[in-house]
XYZ file of C-alpha atoms in Angstrom:
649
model
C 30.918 -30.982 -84.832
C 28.830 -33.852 -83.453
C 31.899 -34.482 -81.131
C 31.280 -30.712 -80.086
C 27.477 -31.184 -79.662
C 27.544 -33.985 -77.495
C 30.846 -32.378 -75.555
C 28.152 -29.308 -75.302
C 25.384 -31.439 -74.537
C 27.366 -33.885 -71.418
C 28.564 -30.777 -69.962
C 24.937 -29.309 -69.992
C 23.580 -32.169 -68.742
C 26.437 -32.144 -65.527
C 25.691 -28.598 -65.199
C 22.159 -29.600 -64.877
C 23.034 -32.520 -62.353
C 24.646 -30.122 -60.706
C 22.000 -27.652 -60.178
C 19.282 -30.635 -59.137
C 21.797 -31.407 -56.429
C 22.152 -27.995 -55.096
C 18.570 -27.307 -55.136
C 18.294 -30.581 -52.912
C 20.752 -30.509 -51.089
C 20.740 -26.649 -50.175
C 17.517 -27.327 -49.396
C 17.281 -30.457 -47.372
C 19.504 -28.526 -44.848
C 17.988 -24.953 -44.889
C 14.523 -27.068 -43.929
C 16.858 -29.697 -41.235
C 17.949 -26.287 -40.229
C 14.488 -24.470 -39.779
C 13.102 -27.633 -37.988
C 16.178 -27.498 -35.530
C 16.122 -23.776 -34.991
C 12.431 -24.126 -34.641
C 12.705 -27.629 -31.970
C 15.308 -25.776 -29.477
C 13.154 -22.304 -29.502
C 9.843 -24.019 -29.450
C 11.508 -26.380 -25.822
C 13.357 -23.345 -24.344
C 9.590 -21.447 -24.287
C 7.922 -23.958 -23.181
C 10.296 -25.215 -20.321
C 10.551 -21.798 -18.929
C 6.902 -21.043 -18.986
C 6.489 -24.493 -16.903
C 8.911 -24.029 -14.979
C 7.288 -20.702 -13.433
C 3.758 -22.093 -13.447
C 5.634 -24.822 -11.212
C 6.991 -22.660 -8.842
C 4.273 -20.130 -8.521
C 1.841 -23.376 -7.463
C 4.625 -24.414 -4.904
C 4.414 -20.887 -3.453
C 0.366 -21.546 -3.387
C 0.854 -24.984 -1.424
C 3.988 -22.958 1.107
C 1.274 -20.405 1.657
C -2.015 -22.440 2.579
C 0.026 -24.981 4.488
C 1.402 -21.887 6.497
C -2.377 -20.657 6.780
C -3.696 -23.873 7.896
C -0.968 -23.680 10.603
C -1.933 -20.633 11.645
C -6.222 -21.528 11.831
C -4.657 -24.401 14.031
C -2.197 -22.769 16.158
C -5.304 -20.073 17.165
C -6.627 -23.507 18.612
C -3.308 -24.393 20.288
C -3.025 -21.118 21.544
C -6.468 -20.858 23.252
C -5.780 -24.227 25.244
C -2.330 -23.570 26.272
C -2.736 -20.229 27.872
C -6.219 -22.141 29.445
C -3.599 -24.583 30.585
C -1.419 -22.087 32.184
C -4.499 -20.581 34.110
C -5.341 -24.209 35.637
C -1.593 -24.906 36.775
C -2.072 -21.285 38.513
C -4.995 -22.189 39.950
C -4.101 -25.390 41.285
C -0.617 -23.381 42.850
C -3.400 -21.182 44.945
C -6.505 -23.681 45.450
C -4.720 -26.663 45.632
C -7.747 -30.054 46.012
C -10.671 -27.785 45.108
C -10.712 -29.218 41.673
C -14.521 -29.029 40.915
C -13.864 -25.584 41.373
C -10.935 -24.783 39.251
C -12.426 -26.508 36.411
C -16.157 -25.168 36.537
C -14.084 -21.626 36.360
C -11.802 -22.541 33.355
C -14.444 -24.101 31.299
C -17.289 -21.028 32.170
C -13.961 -19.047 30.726
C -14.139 -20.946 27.783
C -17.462 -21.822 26.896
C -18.360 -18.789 24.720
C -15.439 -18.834 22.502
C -16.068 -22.803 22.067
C -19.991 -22.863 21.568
C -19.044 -20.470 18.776
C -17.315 -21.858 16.628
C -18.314 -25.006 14.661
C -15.401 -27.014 14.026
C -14.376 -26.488 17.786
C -17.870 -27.534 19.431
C -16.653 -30.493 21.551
C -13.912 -29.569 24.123
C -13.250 -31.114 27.514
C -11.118 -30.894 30.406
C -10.355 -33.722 32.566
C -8.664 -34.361 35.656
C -6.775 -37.197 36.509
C -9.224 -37.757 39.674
C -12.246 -37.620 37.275
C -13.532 -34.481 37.453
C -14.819 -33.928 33.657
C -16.546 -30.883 31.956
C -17.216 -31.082 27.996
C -17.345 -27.394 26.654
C -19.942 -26.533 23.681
C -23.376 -27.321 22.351
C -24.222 -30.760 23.749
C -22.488 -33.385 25.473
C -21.376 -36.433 23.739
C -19.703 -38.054 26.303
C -21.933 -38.575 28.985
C -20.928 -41.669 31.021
C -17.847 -41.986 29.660
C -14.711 -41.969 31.508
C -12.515 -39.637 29.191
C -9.499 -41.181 31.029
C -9.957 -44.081 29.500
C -9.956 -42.982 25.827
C -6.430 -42.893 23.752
C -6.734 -39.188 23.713
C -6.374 -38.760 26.974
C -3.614 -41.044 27.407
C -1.402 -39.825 24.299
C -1.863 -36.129 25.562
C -1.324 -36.938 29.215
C 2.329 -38.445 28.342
C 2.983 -35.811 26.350
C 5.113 -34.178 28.844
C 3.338 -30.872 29.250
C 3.824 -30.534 25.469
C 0.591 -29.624 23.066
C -0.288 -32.481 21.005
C -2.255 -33.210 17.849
C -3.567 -37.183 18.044
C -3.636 -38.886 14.881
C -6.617 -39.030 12.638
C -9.618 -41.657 14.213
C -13.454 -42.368 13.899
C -15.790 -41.121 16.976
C -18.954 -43.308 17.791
C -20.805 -41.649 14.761
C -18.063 -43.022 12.267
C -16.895 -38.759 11.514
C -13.421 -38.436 11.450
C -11.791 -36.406 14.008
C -8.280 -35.417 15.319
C -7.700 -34.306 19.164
C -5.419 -31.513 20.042
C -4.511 -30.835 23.751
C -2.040 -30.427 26.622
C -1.601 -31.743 29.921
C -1.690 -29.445 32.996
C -0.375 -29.955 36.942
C -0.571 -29.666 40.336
C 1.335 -27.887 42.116
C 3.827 -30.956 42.957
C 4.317 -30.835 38.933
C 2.252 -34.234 38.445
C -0.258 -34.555 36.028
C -3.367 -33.193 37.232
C -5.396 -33.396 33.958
C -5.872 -32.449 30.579
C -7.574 -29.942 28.184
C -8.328 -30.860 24.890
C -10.268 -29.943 21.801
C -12.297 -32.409 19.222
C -11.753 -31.550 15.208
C -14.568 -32.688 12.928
C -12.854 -33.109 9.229
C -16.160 -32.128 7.457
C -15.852 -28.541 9.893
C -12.388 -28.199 9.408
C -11.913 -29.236 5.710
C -13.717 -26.517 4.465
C -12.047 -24.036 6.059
C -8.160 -25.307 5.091
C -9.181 -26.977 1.882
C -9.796 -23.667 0.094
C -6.257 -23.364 -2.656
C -7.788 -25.787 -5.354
C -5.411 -25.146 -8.551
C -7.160 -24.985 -12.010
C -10.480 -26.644 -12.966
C -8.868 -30.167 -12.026
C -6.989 -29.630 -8.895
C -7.644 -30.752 -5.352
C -6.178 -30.424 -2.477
C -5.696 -32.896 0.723
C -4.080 -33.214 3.843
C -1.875 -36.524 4.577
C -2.161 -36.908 8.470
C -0.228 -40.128 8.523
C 2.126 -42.652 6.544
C -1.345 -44.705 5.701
C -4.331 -41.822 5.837
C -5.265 -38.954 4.131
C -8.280 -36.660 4.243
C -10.818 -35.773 2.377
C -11.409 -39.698 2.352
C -13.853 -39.711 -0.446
C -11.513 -38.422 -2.838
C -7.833 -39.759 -2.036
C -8.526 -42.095 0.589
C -10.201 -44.178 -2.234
C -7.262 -43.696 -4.521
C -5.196 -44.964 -1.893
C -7.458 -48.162 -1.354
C -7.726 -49.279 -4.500
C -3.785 -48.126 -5.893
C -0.630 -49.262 -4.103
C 0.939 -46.384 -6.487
C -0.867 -43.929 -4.456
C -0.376 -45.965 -0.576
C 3.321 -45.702 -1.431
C 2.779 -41.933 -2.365
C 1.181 -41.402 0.569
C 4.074 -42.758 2.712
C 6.755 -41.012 0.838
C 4.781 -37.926 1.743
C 4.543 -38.202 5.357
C 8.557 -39.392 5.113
C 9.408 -36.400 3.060
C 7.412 -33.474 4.676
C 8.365 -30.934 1.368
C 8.513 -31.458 -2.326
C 7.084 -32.980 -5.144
C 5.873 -36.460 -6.765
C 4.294 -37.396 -9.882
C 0.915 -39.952 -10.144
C -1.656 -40.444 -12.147
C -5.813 -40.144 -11.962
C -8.105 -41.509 -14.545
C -5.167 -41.771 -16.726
C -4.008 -38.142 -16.550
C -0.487 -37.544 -15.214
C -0.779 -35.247 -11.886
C 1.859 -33.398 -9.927
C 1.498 -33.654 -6.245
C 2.761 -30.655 -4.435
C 3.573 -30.863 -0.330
C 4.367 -29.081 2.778
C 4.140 -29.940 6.271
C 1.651 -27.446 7.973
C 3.731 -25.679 10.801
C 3.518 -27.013 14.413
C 1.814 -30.288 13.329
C 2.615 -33.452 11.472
C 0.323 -32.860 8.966
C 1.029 -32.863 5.404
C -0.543 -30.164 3.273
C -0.844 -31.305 -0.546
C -2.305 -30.324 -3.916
C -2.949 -32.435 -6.539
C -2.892 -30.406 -10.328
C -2.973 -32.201 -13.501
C 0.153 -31.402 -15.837
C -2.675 -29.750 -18.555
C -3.060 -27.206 -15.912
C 0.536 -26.655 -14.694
C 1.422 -26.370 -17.819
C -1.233 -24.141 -19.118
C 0.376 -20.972 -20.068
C 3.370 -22.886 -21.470
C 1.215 -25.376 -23.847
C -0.423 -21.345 -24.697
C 2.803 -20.509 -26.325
C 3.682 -23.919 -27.581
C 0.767 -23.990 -29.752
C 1.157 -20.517 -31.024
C 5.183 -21.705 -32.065
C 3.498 -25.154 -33.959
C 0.790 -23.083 -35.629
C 3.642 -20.881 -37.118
C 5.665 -24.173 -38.083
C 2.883 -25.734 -39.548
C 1.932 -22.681 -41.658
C 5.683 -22.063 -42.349
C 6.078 -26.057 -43.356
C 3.285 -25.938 -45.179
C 4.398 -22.800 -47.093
C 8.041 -24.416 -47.388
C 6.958 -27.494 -48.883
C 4.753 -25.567 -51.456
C 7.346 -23.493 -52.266
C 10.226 -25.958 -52.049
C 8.362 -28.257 -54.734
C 7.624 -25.060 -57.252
C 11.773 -24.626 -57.160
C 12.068 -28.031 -58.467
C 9.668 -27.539 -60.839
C 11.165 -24.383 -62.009
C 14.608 -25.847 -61.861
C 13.593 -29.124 -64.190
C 12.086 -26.860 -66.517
C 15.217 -24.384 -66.637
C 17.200 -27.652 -67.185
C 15.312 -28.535 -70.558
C 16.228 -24.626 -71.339
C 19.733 -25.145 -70.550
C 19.459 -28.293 -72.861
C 18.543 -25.834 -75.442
C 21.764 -23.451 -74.484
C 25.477 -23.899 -73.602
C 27.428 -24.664 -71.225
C 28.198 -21.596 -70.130
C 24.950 -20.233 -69.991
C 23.897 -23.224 -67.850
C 26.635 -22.117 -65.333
C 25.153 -18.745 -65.556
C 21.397 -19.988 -64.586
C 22.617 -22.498 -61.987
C 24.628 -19.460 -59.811
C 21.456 -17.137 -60.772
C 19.312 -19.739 -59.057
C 21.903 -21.399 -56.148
C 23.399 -17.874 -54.513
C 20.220 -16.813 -53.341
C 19.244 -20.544 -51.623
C 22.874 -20.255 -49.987
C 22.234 -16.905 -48.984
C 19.361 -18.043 -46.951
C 21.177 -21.217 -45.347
C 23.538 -18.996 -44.433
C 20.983 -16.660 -42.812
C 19.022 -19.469 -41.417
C 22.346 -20.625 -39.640
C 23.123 -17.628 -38.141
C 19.736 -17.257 -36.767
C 19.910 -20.886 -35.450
C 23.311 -19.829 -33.487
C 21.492 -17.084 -31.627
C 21.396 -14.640 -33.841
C 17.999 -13.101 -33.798
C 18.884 -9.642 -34.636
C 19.939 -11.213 -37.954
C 17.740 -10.366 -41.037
C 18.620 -12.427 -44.482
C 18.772 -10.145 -47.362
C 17.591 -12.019 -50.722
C 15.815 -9.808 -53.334
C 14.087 -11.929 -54.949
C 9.924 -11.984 -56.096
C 9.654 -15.478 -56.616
C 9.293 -18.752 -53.390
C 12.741 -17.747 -52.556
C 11.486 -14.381 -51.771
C 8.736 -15.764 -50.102
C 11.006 -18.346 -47.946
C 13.155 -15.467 -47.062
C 10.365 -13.091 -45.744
C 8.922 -16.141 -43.662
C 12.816 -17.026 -42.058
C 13.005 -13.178 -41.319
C 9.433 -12.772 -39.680
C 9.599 -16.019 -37.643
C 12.746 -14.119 -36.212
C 11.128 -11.122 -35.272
C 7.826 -13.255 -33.640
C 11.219 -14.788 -31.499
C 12.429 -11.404 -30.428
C 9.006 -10.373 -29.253
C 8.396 -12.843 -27.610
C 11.833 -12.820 -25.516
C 11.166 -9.026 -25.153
C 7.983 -10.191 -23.208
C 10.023 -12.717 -21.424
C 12.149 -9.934 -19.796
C 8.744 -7.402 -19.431
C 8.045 -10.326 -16.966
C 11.268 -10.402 -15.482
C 10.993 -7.032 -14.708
C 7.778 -6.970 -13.383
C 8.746 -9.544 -11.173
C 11.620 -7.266 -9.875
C 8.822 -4.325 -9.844
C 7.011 -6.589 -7.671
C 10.002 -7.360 -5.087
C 10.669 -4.161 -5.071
C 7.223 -2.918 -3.644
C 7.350 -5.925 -1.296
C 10.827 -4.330 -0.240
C 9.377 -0.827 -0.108
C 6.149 -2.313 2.150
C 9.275 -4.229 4.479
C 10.479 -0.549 4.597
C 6.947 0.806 5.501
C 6.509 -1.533 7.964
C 9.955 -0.906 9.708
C 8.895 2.674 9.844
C 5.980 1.823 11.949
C 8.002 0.445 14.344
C 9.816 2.552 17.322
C 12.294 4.105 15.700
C 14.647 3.288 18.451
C 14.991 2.549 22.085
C 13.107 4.670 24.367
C 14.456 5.411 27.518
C 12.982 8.535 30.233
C 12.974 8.918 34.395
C 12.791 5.619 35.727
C 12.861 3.383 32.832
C 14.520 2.070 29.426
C 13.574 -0.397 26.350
C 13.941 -1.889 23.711
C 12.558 -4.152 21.051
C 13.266 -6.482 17.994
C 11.381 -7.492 14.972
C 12.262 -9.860 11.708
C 9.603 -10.750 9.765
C 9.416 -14.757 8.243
C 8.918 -13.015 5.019
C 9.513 -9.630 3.496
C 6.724 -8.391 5.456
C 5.342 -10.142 8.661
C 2.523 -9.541 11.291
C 4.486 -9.269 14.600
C 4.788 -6.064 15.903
C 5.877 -3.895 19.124
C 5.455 -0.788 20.360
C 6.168 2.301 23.153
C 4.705 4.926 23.444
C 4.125 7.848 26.060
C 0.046 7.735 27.292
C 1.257 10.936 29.690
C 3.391 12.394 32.156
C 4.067 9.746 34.234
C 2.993 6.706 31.801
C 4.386 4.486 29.373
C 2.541 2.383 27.131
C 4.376 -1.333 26.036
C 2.435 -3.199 23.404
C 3.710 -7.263 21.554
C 1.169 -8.926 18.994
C 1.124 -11.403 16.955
C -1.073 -11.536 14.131
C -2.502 -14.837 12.310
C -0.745 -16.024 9.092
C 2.241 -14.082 7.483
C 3.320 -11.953 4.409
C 1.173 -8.571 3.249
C -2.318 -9.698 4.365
C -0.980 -10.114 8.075
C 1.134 -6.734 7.632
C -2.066 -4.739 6.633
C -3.824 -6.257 9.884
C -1.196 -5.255 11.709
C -1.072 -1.829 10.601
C -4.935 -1.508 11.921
C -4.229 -3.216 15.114
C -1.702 -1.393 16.286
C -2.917 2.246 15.293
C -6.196 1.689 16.518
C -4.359 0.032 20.289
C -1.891 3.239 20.071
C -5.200 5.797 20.001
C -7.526 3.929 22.173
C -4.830 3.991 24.802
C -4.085 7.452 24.973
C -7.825 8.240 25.522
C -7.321 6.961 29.084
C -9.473 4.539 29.122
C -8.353 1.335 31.102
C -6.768 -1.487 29.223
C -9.640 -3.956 29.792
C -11.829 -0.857 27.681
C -9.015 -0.674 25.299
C -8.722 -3.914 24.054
C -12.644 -4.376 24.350
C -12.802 -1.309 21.927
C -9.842 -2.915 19.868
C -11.464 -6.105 19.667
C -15.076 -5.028 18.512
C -13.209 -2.687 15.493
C -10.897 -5.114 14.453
C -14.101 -7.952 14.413
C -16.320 -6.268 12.476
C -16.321 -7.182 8.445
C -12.996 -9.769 9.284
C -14.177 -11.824 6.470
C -10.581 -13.386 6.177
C -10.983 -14.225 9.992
C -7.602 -12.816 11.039
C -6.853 -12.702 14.440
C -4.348 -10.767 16.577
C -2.844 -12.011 19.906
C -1.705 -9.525 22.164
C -0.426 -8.261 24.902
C -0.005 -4.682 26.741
C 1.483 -2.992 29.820
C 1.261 0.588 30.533
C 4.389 1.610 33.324
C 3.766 4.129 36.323
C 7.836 5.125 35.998
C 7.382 7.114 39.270
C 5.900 3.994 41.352
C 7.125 0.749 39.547
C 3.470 -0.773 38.863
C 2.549 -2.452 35.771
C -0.786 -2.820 34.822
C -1.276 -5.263 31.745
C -3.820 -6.582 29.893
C -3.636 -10.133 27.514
C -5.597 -11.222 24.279
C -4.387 -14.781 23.688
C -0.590 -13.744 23.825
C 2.679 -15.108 25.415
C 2.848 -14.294 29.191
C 5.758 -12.011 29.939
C 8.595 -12.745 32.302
C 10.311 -11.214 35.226
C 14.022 -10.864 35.419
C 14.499 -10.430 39.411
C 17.307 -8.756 40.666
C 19.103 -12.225 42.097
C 18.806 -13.121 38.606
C 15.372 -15.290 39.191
C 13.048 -15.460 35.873
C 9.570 -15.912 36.930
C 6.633 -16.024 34.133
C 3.528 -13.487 34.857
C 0.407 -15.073 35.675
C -2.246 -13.442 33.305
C -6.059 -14.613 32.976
C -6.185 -14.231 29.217
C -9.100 -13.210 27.140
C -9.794 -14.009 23.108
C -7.371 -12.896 20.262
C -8.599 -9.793 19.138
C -10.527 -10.116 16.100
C -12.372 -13.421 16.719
C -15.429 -12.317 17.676
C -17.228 -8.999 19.182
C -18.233 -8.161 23.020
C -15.223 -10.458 24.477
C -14.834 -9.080 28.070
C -10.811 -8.808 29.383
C -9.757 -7.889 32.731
C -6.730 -6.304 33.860
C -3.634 -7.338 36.067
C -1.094 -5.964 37.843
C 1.887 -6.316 39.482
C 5.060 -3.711 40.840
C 9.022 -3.885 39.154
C 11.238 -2.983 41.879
C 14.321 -1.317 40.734
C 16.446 -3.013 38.730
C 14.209 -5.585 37.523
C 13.265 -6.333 34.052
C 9.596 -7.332 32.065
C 10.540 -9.317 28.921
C 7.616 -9.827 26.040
C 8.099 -12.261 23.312
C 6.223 -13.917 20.083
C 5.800 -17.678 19.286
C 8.717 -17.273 17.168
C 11.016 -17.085 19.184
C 10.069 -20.643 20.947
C 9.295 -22.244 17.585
C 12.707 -21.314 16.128
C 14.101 -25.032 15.404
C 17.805 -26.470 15.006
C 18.812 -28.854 12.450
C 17.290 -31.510 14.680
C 13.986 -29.762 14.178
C 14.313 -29.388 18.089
C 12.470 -25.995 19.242
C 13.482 -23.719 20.833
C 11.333 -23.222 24.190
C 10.828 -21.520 26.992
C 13.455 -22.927 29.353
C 16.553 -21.522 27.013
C 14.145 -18.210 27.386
C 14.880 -18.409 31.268
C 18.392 -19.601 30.925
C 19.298 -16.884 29.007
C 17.478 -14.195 31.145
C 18.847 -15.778 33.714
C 22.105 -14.645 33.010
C 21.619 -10.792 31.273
C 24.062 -7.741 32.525
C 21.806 -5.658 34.335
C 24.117 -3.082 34.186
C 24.184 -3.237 30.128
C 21.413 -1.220 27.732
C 18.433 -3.259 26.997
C 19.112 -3.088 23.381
C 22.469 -4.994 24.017
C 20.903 -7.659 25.928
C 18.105 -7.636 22.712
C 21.118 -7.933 20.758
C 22.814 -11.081 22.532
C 19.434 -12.902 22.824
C 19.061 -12.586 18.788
C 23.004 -14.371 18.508
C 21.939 -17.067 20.411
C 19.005 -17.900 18.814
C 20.665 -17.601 15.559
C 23.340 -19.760 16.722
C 20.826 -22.039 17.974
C 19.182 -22.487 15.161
C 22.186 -23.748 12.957
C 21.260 -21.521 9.751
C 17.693 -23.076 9.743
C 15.218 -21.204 7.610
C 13.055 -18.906 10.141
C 9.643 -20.555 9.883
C 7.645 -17.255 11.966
C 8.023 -13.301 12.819
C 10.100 -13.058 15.314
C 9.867 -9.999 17.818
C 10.961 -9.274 21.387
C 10.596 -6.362 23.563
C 12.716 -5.914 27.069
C 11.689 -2.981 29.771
C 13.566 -2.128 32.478
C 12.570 -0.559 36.000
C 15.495 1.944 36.932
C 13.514 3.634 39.838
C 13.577 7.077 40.494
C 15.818 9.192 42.651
């Protein structure tokens, strides 16, 4: 019988052994599988939460750079039509210089006095002849000739350039933009150029800080970068940040990591169309990561609670399962069996659970009755699931929104088609067409025909400042207010003076629209035409000649109220055809980042079919310049309208 009792006794005692190392080992893994389930849940969230914060402050940076090329390129604009009016002047008053210049800079005195960050302009002739344009003259006695301005622009081959970054007299940083103009022999006769203050600019361009930390800068070499009281002494003092600086101005687009008193930054770039510049924002990883360390904390307050709760709970097991063993001590073997499965099924039930929510399995719920920790442990497991579900269920609310989003951005592209002709226009005497894709889903080019009356034919091209919906709903003002203005019958210098003082008043985003319009006599052949800052037109002759209309051009409409604009005109003989374009179609680049220009503009007009539809021709210029540009992302709108002169019989 004692042999019995302690046979009884041993196989209690394994029994109880046994249960111990269930309970522990059961669960050890249900809690190495909670803390794994909860690890690869807890990175997924937060990776794709940082992920978007990323790319939604890279689509910040793409859009101010592209803004900040735009504020410049109104400056660009304004000198290189002014540049075109000199070389036209020279062609008819060749060696009255004094003359030519006192007219171009009484042209543009206004416009420069005006504005702040434009005060000091100049023109300068190669003879000597200097006039400074603005509030005061800073250069008097000074031969302009002799600064490195004037030499860097003037062997710039007729091309606009931006100087580098330098310190005037007064120690303010400045940058020079300007283009060399010509006699009528095609030397350099001169140049016109502009002076931009960096403490005028900067707060204009310098406005897409990101967070409470961020700044933003604008590299303007391998070496410099402005505002110098915040970078430029990073870059002094850190060969980190001089090397960063370089790889910037090497790289042109992307992203680099750094650091600033100790916190890690990202530093997010892209070059500012048309110039060399760099645009950049600096945002500390706290930020970027904001909305992603939201949801992070919310998944570690759960584990801590639920860690907490499993350790708790974990320990009262053991304690329950020592003091069942001194029970089973008291019992048999067979009723220790009994207990242990009583107490183990339930803690494999939930491993089993816990591993099929671990593979994915979210929809999963584990099914333990039980009133005691298990219970408890089980109800935890299931709501942590459910938390999971909701939260991907947000995920894809914000996936869809996004695709709501597109959508409307793809319904205003639609819109905006729809405000274009629907069509080429054609009548007695004449025929047209035009062409418009946007950069984006929706752009700010437009063109437009239009009948003003029997025997008239309106032709309107503009370009409006910056890109995307802002430009769009600028546009859509712009051209319904030109469209009713002109059929009033008012003449076009009173139409765009109208246009100009409506589309000025409350601009407080100060967009700008350069444009141009021609209204046809189809009977008689004349043109008369009108120009805000815009393109001049060419001529397709009937030999097949391309000559570029001379137009004395007023303001972009927009900049400012009361800006005067006179008319021009000229006569299309039959046959002949008026071609009006945008900036994007000379700015369209190859993989060379070579432009596209005006001479392929005349080269191609050079050799259209005369005897095809307009739209054809349209439709063979747009091949070629996609050809030309190798697959290159389209950097601006690009629009086109042709008109041709059929004559009457």
């Amino acid at each position: 019988m004692l042999i019995n009792l302690g046979v009884a006794l041993v196989s209690t005692m394994l029994v109880a052994v046994c249960l111990i190392v269930l309970f522990t080992s059961n669960g050890r893994r249900t809690l190495a599988l909670f803390g794994e389930l909860d690890e690869r849940l807890s990175s997924l969230s937060h990776d794709e939460a940082k992920e978007s914060s990323f790319e939604y402050t890279e689509e910040i940076v793409e859009k101010q750079a592209n803004v900040t090329g735009s504020f410049m390129g109104g400056y660009r604009k304004i000198l290189e039509l002014e540049k075109l009016n000199l070389e036209k002047m020279y062609e008819g008053k060749p060696g009255n210089e004094a003359e030519i210049i006192d007219a171009v800079a009484e042209l543009l005195g206004e416009a420069f006095t005006d504005d702040a960050s434009m005060q000091h302009a100049y023109i300068v002739t190669a003879s000597g002849v200097q006039r400074e344009l603005g509030n005061e003259e800073r250069f008097a006695g000074k031969d302009l000739r002799d600064s490195e301005a004037y030499k860097q622009i003037s062997e710039g081959d007729g091309e606009f350039v931006w100087t580098e970054a330098y310190s005037d007299r007064e120690g303010r940083p400045v940058i020079t933009g300007g283009t060399a103009f010509h006699d009528v022999d095609g030397t350099v006769a001169g140049v016109i150029a502009t002076d931009l203050f960096f403490d005028s600019v900067m707060p204009r361009i310098m406005n897409a800080k990101i967070g409470e930390d961020g700044m933003a800068f604008i590299v303007v070499s391998d070496e410099n970068a402005f505002p110098t009281e915040t970078i430029g002494s990073l870059v002094k003092k850190d060969e980190k940040w001089k090397k960063c600086i370089a790889d910037i101005f090497s790289t042109k687009k992307g992203s680099l990591t750094g650091e600033i008193d100790g916190k890690p930054v990202y530093v997010i770039f892209r070059q500012i169309p048309g110039m060399e510049w760099i645009f950049c924002s600096v945002i500390t990883d706290e930020e970027i990561a904001g909305t992603a360390d939201l949801i992070q904390a919310e998944i570690e307050l759960s584990e801590t609670d639920f860690a907490a709760q499993t350790t708790g709970n974990f320990r009262n097991i053991l304690a329950a399962a020592v003091l069942m063993i001194l029970l089973v001590l008291l019992g048999t073997a067979v009723v220790s069996y009994l207990v242990a499965g009583m107490f183990t099924r339930p803690i494999l039930d939930l491993h089993k659970g816990v591993e099929a929510i671990g593979g994915g399995n979210l929809d999963r719920r584990i099914e333990v009755k039980s009133a005691d920790e298990i219970g408890e442990l089980t109800e935890a497991y299931n709501a942590m699931a459910t938390r999971l579900l909701e939260y991907i269920d947000d995920v894809k609310k914000m996936a869809a929104e996004k695709e709501h989003v597109e959508a409307e951005m793809s319904m205003a592209a639609d819109i905006q088609s729809g405000m274009l002709p629907g069509g080429p226009i054609s009548g007695v005497g004449y025929e047209a067409a035009g062409f418009m894709r946007p950069a984006k889903s929706v752009g700010g080019d437009y063109y437009d025909y239009f009948e003003v009356d029997d025997t008239h034919v309106a032709f309107v091209i503009a370009d409006v400042s910056d890109k995307g919906i802002p430009a769009a709903l600028f546009m859509a003002i712009g051209r319904t207010v030109t469209r009713e203005i002109t059929k009033s019958g008012d003449g076009l210098e009173d139409v765009f003076f109208r246009v100009n003082n409506i589309l000025s008043r409350n601009n407080e985003n100060c967009q700008f629209i350069t444009a141009f319009e021609a209204v046809l006599d189809r009977v008689t052949g004349e043109v008369t035409y009108v120009n805000a800052g815009h393109e001049p037109p060419m001529i397709v002759h009937v030999d097949g000649s391309v000559e570029e209309v001379y137009i004395k051009s007023g303001l972009p409409l927009g900049i400012m109220e009361d800006c005067s604009y006179e008319t021009g005109s000229l006569k299309l003989k039959c046959g002949e055809l008026l071609y009006m374009y945008t900036d994007g179609v000379t700015d369209g680049v190859n993989s060379q980042e070579e432009r596209f220009e005006r001479d392929r503009i005349v080269k191609f007009l050079s050799s259209v079919n005369r005897d095809a539809f307009v739209l054809e021709e349209i439709g063979r210029f747009v091949e070629e310049l996609d050809r030309y540009s190798q697959g290159m992302s389209q950097a601006d709108d690009i629009t086109m309208l042709m008109l041709r002169y059929n004559g009457t019989k």
